[in-house]
Short mmCIF file of C-alpha atoms in Angstrom, two decimals:
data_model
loop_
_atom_site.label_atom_id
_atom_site.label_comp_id
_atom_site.label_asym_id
_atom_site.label_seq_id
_atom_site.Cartn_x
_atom_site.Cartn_y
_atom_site.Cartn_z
CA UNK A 2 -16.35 8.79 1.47
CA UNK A 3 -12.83 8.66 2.91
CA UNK A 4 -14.39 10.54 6.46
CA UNK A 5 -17.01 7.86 6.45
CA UNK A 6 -14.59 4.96 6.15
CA UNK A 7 -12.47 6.49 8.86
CA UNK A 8 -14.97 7.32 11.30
CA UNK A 9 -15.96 3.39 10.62
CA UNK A 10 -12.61 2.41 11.50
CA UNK A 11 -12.20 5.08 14.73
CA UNK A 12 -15.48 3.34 16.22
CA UNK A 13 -13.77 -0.71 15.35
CA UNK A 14 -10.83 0.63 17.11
CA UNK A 15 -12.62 2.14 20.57
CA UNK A 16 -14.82 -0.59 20.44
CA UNK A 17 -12.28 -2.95 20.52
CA UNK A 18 -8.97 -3.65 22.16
CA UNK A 19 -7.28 -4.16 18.54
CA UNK A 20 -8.51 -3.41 14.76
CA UNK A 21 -9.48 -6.67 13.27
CA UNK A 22 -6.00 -8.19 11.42
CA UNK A 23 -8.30 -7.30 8.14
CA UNK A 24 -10.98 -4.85 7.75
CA UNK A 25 -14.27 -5.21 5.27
CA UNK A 26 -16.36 -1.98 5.13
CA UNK A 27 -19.70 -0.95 3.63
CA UNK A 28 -21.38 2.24 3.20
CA UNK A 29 -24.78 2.49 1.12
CA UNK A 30 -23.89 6.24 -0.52
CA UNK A 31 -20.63 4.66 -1.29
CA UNK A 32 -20.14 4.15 -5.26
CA UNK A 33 -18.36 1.26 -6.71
CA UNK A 34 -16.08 2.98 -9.25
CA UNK A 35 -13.99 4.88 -6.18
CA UNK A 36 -14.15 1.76 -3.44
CA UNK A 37 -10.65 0.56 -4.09
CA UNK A 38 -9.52 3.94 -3.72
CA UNK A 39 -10.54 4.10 -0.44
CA UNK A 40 -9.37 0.50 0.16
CA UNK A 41 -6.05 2.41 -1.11
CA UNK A 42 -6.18 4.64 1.23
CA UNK A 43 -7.38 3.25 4.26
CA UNK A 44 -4.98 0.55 3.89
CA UNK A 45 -2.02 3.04 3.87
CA UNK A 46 -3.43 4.22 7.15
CA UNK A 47 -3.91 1.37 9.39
CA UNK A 48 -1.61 -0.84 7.77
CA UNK A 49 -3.53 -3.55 7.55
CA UNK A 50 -5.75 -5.58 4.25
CA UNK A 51 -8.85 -3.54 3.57
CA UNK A 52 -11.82 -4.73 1.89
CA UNK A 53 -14.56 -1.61 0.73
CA UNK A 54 -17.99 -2.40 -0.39
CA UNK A 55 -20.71 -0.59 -2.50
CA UNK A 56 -24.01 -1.31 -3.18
CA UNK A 57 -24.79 -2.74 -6.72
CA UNK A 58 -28.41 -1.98 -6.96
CA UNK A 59 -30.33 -5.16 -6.85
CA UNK A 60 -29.79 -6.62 -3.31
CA UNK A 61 -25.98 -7.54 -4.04
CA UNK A 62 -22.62 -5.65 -3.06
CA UNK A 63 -19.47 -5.20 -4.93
CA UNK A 64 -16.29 -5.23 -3.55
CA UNK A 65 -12.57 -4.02 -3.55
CA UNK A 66 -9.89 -4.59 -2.04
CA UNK A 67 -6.33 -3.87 -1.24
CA UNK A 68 -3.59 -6.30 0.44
CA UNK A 69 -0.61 -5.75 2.36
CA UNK A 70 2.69 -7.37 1.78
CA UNK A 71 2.26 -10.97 3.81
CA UNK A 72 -1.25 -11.57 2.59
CA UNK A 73 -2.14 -12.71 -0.66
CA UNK A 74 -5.79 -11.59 -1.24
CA UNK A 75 -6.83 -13.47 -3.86
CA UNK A 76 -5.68 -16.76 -2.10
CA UNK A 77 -7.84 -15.21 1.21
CA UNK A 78 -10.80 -14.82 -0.55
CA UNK A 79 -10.43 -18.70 -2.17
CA UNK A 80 -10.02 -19.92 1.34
CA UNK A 81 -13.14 -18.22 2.59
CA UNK A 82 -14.86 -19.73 -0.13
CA UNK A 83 -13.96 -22.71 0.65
CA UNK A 84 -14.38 -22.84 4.05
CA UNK A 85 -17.83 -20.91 3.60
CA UNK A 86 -19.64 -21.74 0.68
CA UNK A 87 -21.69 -19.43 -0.84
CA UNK A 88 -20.86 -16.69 1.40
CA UNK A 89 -19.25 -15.23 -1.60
CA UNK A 90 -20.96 -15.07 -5.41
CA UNK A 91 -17.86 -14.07 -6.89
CA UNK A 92 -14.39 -13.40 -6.52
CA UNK A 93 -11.06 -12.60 -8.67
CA UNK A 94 -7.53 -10.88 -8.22
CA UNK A 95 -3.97 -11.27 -7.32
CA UNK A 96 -2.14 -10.46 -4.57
CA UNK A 97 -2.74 -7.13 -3.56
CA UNK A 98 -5.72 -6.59 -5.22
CA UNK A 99 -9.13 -8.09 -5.40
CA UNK A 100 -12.87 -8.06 -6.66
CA UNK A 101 -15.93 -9.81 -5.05
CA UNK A 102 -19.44 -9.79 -4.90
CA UNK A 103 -21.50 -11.13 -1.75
CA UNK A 104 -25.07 -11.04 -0.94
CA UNK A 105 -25.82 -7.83 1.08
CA UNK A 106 -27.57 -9.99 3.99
CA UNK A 107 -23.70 -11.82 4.18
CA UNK A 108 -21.79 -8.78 4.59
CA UNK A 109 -21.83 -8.83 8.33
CA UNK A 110 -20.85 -12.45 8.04
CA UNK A 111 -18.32 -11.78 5.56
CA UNK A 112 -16.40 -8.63 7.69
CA UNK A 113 -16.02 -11.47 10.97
CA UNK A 114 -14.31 -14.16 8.50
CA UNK A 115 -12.35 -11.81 7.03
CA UNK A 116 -11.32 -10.53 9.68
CA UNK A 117 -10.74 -13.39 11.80
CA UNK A 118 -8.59 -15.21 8.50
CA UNK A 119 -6.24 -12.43 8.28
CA UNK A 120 -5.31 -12.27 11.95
CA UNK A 121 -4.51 -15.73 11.78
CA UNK A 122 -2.47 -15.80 8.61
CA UNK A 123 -0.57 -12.59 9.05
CA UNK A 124 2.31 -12.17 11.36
CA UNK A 125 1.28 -9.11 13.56
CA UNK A 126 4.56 -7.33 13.22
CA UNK A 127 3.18 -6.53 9.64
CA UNK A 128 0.10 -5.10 11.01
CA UNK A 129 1.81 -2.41 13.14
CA UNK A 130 3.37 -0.71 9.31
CA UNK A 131 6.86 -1.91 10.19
CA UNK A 132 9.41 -1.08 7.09
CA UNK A 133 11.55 -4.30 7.07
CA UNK A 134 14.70 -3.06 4.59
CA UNK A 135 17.79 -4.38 3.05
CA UNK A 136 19.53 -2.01 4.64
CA UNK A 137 21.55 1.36 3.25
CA UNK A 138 23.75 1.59 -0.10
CA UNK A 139 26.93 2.80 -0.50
CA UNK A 140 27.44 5.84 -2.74
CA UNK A 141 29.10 3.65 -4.82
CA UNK A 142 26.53 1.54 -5.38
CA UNK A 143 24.16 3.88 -6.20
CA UNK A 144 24.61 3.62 -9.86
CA UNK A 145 22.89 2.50 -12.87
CA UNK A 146 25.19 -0.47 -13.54
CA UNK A 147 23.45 -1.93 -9.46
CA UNK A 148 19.89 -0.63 -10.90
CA UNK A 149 20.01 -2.70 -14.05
CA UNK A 150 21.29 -5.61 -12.13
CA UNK A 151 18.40 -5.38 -10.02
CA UNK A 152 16.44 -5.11 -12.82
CA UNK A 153 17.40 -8.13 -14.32
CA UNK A 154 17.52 -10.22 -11.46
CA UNK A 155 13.66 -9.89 -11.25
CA UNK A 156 10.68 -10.47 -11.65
CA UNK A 157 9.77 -9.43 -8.52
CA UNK A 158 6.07 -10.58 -6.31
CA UNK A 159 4.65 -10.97 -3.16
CA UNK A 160 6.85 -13.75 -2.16
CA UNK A 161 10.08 -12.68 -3.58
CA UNK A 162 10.01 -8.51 -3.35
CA UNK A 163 11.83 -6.23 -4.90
CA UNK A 164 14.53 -4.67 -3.09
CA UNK A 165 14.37 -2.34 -0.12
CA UNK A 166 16.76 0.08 0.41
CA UNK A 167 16.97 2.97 3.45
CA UNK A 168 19.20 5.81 3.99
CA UNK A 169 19.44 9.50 5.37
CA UNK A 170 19.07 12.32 2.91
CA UNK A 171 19.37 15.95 2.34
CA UNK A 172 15.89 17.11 0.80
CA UNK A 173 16.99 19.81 -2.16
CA UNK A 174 13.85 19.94 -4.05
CA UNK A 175 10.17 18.79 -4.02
CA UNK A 176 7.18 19.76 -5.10
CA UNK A 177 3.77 17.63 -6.37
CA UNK A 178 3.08 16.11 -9.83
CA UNK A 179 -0.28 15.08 -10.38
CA UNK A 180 -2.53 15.55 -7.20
CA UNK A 181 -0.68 13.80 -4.66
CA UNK A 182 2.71 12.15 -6.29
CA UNK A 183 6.01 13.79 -5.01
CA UNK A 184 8.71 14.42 -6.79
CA UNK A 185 12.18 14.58 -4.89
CA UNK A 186 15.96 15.51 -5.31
CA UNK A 187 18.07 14.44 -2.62
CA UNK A 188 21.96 13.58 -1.99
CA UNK A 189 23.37 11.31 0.65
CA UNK A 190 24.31 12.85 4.00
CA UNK A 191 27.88 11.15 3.67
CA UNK A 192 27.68 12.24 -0.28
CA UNK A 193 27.32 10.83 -3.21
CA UNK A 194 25.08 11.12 -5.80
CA UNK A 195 22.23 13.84 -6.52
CA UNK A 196 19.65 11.28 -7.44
CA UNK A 197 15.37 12.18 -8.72
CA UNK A 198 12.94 10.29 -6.56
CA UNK A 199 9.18 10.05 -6.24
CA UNK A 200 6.71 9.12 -4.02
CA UNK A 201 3.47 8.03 -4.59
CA UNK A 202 0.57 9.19 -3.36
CA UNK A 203 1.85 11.29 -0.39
CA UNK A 204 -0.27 12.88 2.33
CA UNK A 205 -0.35 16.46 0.88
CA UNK A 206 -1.47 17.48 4.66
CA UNK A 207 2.60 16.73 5.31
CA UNK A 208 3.84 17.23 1.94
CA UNK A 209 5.67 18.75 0.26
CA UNK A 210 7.09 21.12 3.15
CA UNK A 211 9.51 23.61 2.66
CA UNK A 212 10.38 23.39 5.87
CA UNK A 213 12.08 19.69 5.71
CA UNK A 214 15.99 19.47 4.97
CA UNK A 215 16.38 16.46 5.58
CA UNK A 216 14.72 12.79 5.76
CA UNK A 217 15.11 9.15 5.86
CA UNK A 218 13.73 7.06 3.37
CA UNK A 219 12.78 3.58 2.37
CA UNK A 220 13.09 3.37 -1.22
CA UNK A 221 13.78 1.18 -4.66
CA UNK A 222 16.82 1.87 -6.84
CA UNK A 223 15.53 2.56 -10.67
CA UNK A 224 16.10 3.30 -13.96
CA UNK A 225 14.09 6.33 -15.30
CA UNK A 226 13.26 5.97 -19.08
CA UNK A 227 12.13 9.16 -21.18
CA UNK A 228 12.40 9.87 -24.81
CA UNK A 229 15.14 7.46 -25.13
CA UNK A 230 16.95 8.90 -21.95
CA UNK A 231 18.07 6.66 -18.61
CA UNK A 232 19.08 7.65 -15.35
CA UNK A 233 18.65 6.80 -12.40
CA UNK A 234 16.27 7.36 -10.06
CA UNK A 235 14.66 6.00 -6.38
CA UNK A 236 11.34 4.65 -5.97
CA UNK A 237 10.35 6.02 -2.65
CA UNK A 238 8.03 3.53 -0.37
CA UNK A 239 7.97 5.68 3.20
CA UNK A 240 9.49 9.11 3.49
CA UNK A 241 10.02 10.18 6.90
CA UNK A 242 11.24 13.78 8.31
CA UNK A 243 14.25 14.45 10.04
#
């Protein structure tokens, strides 16, 4: 499924001078229970809102999708409505994630909106997977006493995000939990504290690689809790090797 959405997306891109700002894609072998996987997924690699649709069997097609920060999709699909009634049966979701059904004679009609509403409401630089941070901490301020205060200062959404932290590491451990979660240790180049980190759902083409010593990340200061145990730990949004 994930070759067939890609090979969709390789022939938007040549047959195009830019990838549509958001992308809606249908195969008919695709099945609904794995579409916002791939939605995930392809998302992750082109950076952009991604729509996947399945057939449901009696002339309809579900839907699921996956936003980007910048782009509420739940509020997209309401304006489509709106502005096209009856284009969509259905619709429901928050921000980053989102349900629909459509007629299978709109879809065509449905992937040109789309596509055309989220390259006017999104500001390009968010299409091109630019990390936007809050800059580095301090060793000093990598403690639990900061994590809880960012804890509490929350909750965090779409328009007011958690957070975002980057710095340069030394990679002393990783290996995978799960299928494709990382799990990190890593200390400041300029020291400070050994701190735990994961990353979700990494590339296991690049990762984990014994090779890497040393990387810069983009990552969420956090309080671990286990059994009754804290400590801190990073939330890791982009590793990249050094």
């Amino acid at each position: 499924m994930q070759a067939e959405a890609l090979t969709l997306c390789e022939k938007l891109e040549r047959s195009s001078d830019t990838l549509p700002g958001g992308l809606a894609m249908y195969h008919p072998e695709w099945h609904q229970g794995v579409v916002g996987i791939l939605a995930s997924r392809i998302k992750e690699r082109f950076h952009r809102p991604v729509i996947a649709f399945a057939p449901a069997g009696d002339g309809t097609l579900k839907g699921s999708g996956r936003s980007i920060q910048g782009l509420h999709m739940r509020d997209a699909l309401e304006r489509l409505d709106t502005l096209y009634p009856g284009m969509i049966l259905k619709f429901g979701g928050h921000a980053m994630a989102a349900g629909l059904s459509l007629e299978e004679a709109q879809f065509e009609r449905f992937q040109q909106r789309f596509g055309e509403l989220v390259t006017e409401w999104l500001d390009p630089a968010l299409l091109q997977g630019e990390v936007v941070s809050d800059g580095p901490l301090s060793a000093a301020e990598m403690t639990m006493e900061i994590a809880q205060m960012l804890r509490d200062a929350g909750p965090w959404g779409q328009m007011f995000p958690e957070p975002l932290f980057d710095g340069h590491f030394r990679l002393l451990q990783q290996r995978l939990v799960g299928e494709r979660h990382l799990k990190v240790m890593v200390e400041p180049v300029g020291g400070g504290p050994l701190l735990d980190g994961i990353a979700f759902n990494v590339d296991t083409t690049y990762w984990p690689d014994n090779g890497v010593r040393e990387v810069q990340l983009a990552y969420k200061l956090d309080i671990n809790e286990f059994r009754g145990n804290r400590s801190l730990q990073i939330i890791i949004d982009n590793i990249w090797p050094l």
